[in-house]
Tab-separated table of C-alpha atoms in Angstrom:
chain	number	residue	atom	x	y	z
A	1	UNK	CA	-34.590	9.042	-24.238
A	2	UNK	CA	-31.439	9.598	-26.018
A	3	UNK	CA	-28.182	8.439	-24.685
A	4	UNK	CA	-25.169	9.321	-25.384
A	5	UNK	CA	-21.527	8.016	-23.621
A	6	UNK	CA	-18.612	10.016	-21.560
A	7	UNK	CA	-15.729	8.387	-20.191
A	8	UNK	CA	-14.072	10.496	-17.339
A	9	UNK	CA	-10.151	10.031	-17.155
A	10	UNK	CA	-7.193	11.254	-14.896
A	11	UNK	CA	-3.493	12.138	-16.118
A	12	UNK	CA	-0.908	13.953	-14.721
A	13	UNK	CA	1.961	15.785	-16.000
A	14	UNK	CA	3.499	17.431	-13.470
A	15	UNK	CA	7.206	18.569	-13.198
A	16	UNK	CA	10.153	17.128	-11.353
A	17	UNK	CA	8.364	16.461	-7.935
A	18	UNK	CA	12.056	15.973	-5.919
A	19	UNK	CA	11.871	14.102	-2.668
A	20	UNK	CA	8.286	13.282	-3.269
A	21	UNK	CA	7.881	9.475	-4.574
A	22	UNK	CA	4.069	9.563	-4.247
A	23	UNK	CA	1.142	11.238	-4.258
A	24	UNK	CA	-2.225	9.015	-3.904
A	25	UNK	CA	-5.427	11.005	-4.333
A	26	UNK	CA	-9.075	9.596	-3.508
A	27	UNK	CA	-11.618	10.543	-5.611
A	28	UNK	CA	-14.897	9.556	-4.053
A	29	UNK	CA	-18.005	11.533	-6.446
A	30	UNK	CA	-17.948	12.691	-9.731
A	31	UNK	CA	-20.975	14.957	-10.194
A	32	UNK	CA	-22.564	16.650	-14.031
A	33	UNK	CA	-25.118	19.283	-13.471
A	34	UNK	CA	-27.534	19.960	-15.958
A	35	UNK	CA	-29.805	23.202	-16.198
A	36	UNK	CA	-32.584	20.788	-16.947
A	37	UNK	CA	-31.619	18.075	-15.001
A	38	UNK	CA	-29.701	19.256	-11.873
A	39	UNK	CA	-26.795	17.627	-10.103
A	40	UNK	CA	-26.603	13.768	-11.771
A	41	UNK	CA	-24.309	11.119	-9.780
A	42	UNK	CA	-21.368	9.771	-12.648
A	43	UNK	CA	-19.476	7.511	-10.451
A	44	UNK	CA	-19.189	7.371	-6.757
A	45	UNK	CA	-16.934	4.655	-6.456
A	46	UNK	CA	-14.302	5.917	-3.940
A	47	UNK	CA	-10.957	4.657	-6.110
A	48	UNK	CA	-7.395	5.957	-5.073
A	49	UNK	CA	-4.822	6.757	-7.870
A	50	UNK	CA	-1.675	8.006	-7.744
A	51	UNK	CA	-1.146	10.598	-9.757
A	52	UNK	CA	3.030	10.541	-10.101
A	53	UNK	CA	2.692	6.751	-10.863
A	54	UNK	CA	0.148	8.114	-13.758
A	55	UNK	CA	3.350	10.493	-15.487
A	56	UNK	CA	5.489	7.982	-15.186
A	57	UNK	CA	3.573	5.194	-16.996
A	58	UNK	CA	2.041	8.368	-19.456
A	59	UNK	CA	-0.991	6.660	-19.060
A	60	UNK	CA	-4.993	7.753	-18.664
A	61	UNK	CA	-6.548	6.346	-16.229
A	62	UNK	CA	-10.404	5.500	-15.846
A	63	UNK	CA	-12.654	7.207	-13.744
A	64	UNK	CA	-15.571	6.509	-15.224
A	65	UNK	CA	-17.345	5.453	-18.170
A	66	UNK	CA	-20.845	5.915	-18.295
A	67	UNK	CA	-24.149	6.504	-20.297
A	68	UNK	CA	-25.548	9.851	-19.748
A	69	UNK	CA	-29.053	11.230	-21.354
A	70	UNK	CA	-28.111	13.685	-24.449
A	71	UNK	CA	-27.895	17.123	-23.801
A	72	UNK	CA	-25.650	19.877	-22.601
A	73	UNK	CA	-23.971	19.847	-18.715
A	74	UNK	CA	-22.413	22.754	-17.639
A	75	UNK	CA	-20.843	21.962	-14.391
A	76	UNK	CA	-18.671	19.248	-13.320
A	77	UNK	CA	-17.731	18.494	-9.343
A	78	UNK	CA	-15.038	16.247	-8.702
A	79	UNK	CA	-15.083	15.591	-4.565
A	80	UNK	CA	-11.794	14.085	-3.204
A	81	UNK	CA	-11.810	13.157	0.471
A	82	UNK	CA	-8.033	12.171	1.007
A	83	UNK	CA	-4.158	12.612	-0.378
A	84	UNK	CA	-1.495	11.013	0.419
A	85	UNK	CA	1.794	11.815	0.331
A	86	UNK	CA	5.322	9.550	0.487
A	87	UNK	CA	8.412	11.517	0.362
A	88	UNK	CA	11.808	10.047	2.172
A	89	UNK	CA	10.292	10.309	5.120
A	90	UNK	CA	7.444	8.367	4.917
A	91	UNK	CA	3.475	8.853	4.450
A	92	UNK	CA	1.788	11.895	5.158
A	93	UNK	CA	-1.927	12.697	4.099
A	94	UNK	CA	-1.937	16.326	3.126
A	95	UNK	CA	-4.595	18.815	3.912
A	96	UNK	CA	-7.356	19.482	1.551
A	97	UNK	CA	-8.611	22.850	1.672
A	98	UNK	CA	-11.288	22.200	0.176
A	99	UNK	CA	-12.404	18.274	-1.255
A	100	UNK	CA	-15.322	19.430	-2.979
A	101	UNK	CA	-13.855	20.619	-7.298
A	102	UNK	CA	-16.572	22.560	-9.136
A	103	UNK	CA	-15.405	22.739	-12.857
A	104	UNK	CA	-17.252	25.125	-15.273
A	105	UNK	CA	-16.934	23.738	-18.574
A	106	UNK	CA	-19.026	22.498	-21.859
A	107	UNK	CA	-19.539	18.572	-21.701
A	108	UNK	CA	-21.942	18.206	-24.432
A	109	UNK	CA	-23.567	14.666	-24.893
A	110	UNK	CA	-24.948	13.292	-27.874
A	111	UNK	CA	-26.955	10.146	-28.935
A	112	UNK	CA	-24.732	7.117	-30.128
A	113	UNK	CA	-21.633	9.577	-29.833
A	114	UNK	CA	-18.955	9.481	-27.170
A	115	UNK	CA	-17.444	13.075	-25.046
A	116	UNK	CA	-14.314	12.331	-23.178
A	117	UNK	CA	-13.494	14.721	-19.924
A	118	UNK	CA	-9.694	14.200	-18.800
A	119	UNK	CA	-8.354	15.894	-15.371
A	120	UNK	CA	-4.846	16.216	-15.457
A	121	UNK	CA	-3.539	17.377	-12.152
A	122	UNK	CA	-0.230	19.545	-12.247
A	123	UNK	CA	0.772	18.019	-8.971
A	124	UNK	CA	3.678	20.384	-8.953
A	125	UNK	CA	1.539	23.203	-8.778
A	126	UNK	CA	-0.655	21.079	-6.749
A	127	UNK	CA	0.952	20.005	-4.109
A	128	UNK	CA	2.395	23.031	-1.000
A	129	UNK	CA	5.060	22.031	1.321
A	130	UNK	CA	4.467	23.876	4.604
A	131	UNK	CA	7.817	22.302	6.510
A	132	UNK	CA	7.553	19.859	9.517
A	133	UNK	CA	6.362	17.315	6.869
A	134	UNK	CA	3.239	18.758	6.686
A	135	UNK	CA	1.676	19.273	3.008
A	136	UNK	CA	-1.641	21.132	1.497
A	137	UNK	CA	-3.072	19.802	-1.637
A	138	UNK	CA	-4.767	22.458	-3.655
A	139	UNK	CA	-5.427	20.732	-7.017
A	140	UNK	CA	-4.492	22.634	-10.280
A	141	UNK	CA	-5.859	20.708	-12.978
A	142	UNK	CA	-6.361	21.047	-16.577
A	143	UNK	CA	-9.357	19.956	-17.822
A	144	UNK	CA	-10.237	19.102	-21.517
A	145	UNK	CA	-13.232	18.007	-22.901
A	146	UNK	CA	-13.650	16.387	-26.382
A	147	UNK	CA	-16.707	15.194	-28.458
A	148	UNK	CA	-17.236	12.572	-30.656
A	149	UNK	CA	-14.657	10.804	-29.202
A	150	UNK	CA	-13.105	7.275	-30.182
A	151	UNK	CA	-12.403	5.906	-26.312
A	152	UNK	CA	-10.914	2.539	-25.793
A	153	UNK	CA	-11.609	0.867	-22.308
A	154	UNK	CA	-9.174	-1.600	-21.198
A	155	UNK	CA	-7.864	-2.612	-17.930
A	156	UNK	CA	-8.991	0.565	-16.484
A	157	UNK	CA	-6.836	2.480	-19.003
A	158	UNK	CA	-8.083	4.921	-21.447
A	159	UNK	CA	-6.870	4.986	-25.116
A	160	UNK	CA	-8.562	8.566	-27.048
A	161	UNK	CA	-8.086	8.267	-30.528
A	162	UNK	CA	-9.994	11.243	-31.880
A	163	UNK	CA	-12.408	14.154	-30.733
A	164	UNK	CA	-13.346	17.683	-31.105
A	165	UNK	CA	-11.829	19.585	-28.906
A	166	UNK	CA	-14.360	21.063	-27.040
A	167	UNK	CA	-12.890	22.850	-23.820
A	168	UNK	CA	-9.274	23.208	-22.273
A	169	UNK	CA	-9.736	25.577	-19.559
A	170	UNK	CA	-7.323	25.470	-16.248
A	171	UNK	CA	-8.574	25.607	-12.885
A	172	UNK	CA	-7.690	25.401	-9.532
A	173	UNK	CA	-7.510	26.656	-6.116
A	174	UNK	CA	-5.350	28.478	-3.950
A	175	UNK	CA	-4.173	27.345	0.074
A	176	UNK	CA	-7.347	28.360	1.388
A	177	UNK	CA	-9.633	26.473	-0.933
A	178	UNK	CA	-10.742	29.596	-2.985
């Protein structure tokens, strides 16, 4: 069997978020399906990150970096079970209207060769205030895949310093999880 490497990263560069300090979001699965292979489990490690702390450092952070068998995946899910948010007021964990991300997209993996996927959510597209300090969380995120990649790993931070860029699509959803 022939393996080849991805490392799955998170980013965000979202706009001016005003009165919002905060915006933690739980990623529990990440999911590649294969036509040959079906759904395949990359990580399912439950980590939180917070995605305005993520602009302001400018930094990628790791979701995971794994060995995959070569060939071509077509679908990506990304299932997150829980946001929270922190404005003046305090914490409040926003509705999801759907947790479950499918992302149609070319992640191609090759033997000895490394494909990097990034999400970076546009949390001010994101993120819906509905008043009463309630808030809905329908991710936007762009999501760009490169291959033959240089990656460097280090403290859970992800350095890219090449790649073919392969996809850079934008999806997401609206209020109602569509």
């Amino acid at each position: 069997t022939k393996i080849g490497r991805v490392v799955f990263k998170m980013t965000d560069a979202a706009a001016e978020m005003g009165s919002v300090s905060s915006i933690e979001v739980t990623v529990d699965n990440i999911k590649v399906h294969s036509a040959a292979k079906g759904w395949i489990d990359v990580s399912s490690s439950g980590k939180t990150y917070d995605l305005l702390q993520l602009k302001a450092s400018n930094e990628y952070a790791l979701l995971a970096d794994m060995e995959l068998e070569e060939g071509k995946y077509e679908q990506i899910r990304l299932d997150i079970s829980k946001v929270v948010v922190t404005d003046v007021e305090g914490q409040h964990e926003a509705k999801l209207p759907s947790g479950e991300l499918k992302i149609i997209g070319d992640l191609v993996v090759e033997s000895n060769s490394t494909s990097t996927v990034n999400f970076d959510f546009i949390a001010d597209q994101s993120l819906h205030e509905t008043g009463n300090g309630k808030y809905i969380m329908a991710p936007v995120i762009k999501v760009e895949i490169r291959e033959d990649a240089d990656a460097e790993v280090e403290n859970n931070k992800v350095k890219i310093k090449s790649g073919n860029l392969k996809t850079n699509i934008e999806i997401g959803m609206d209020i109602d999880g569509n």
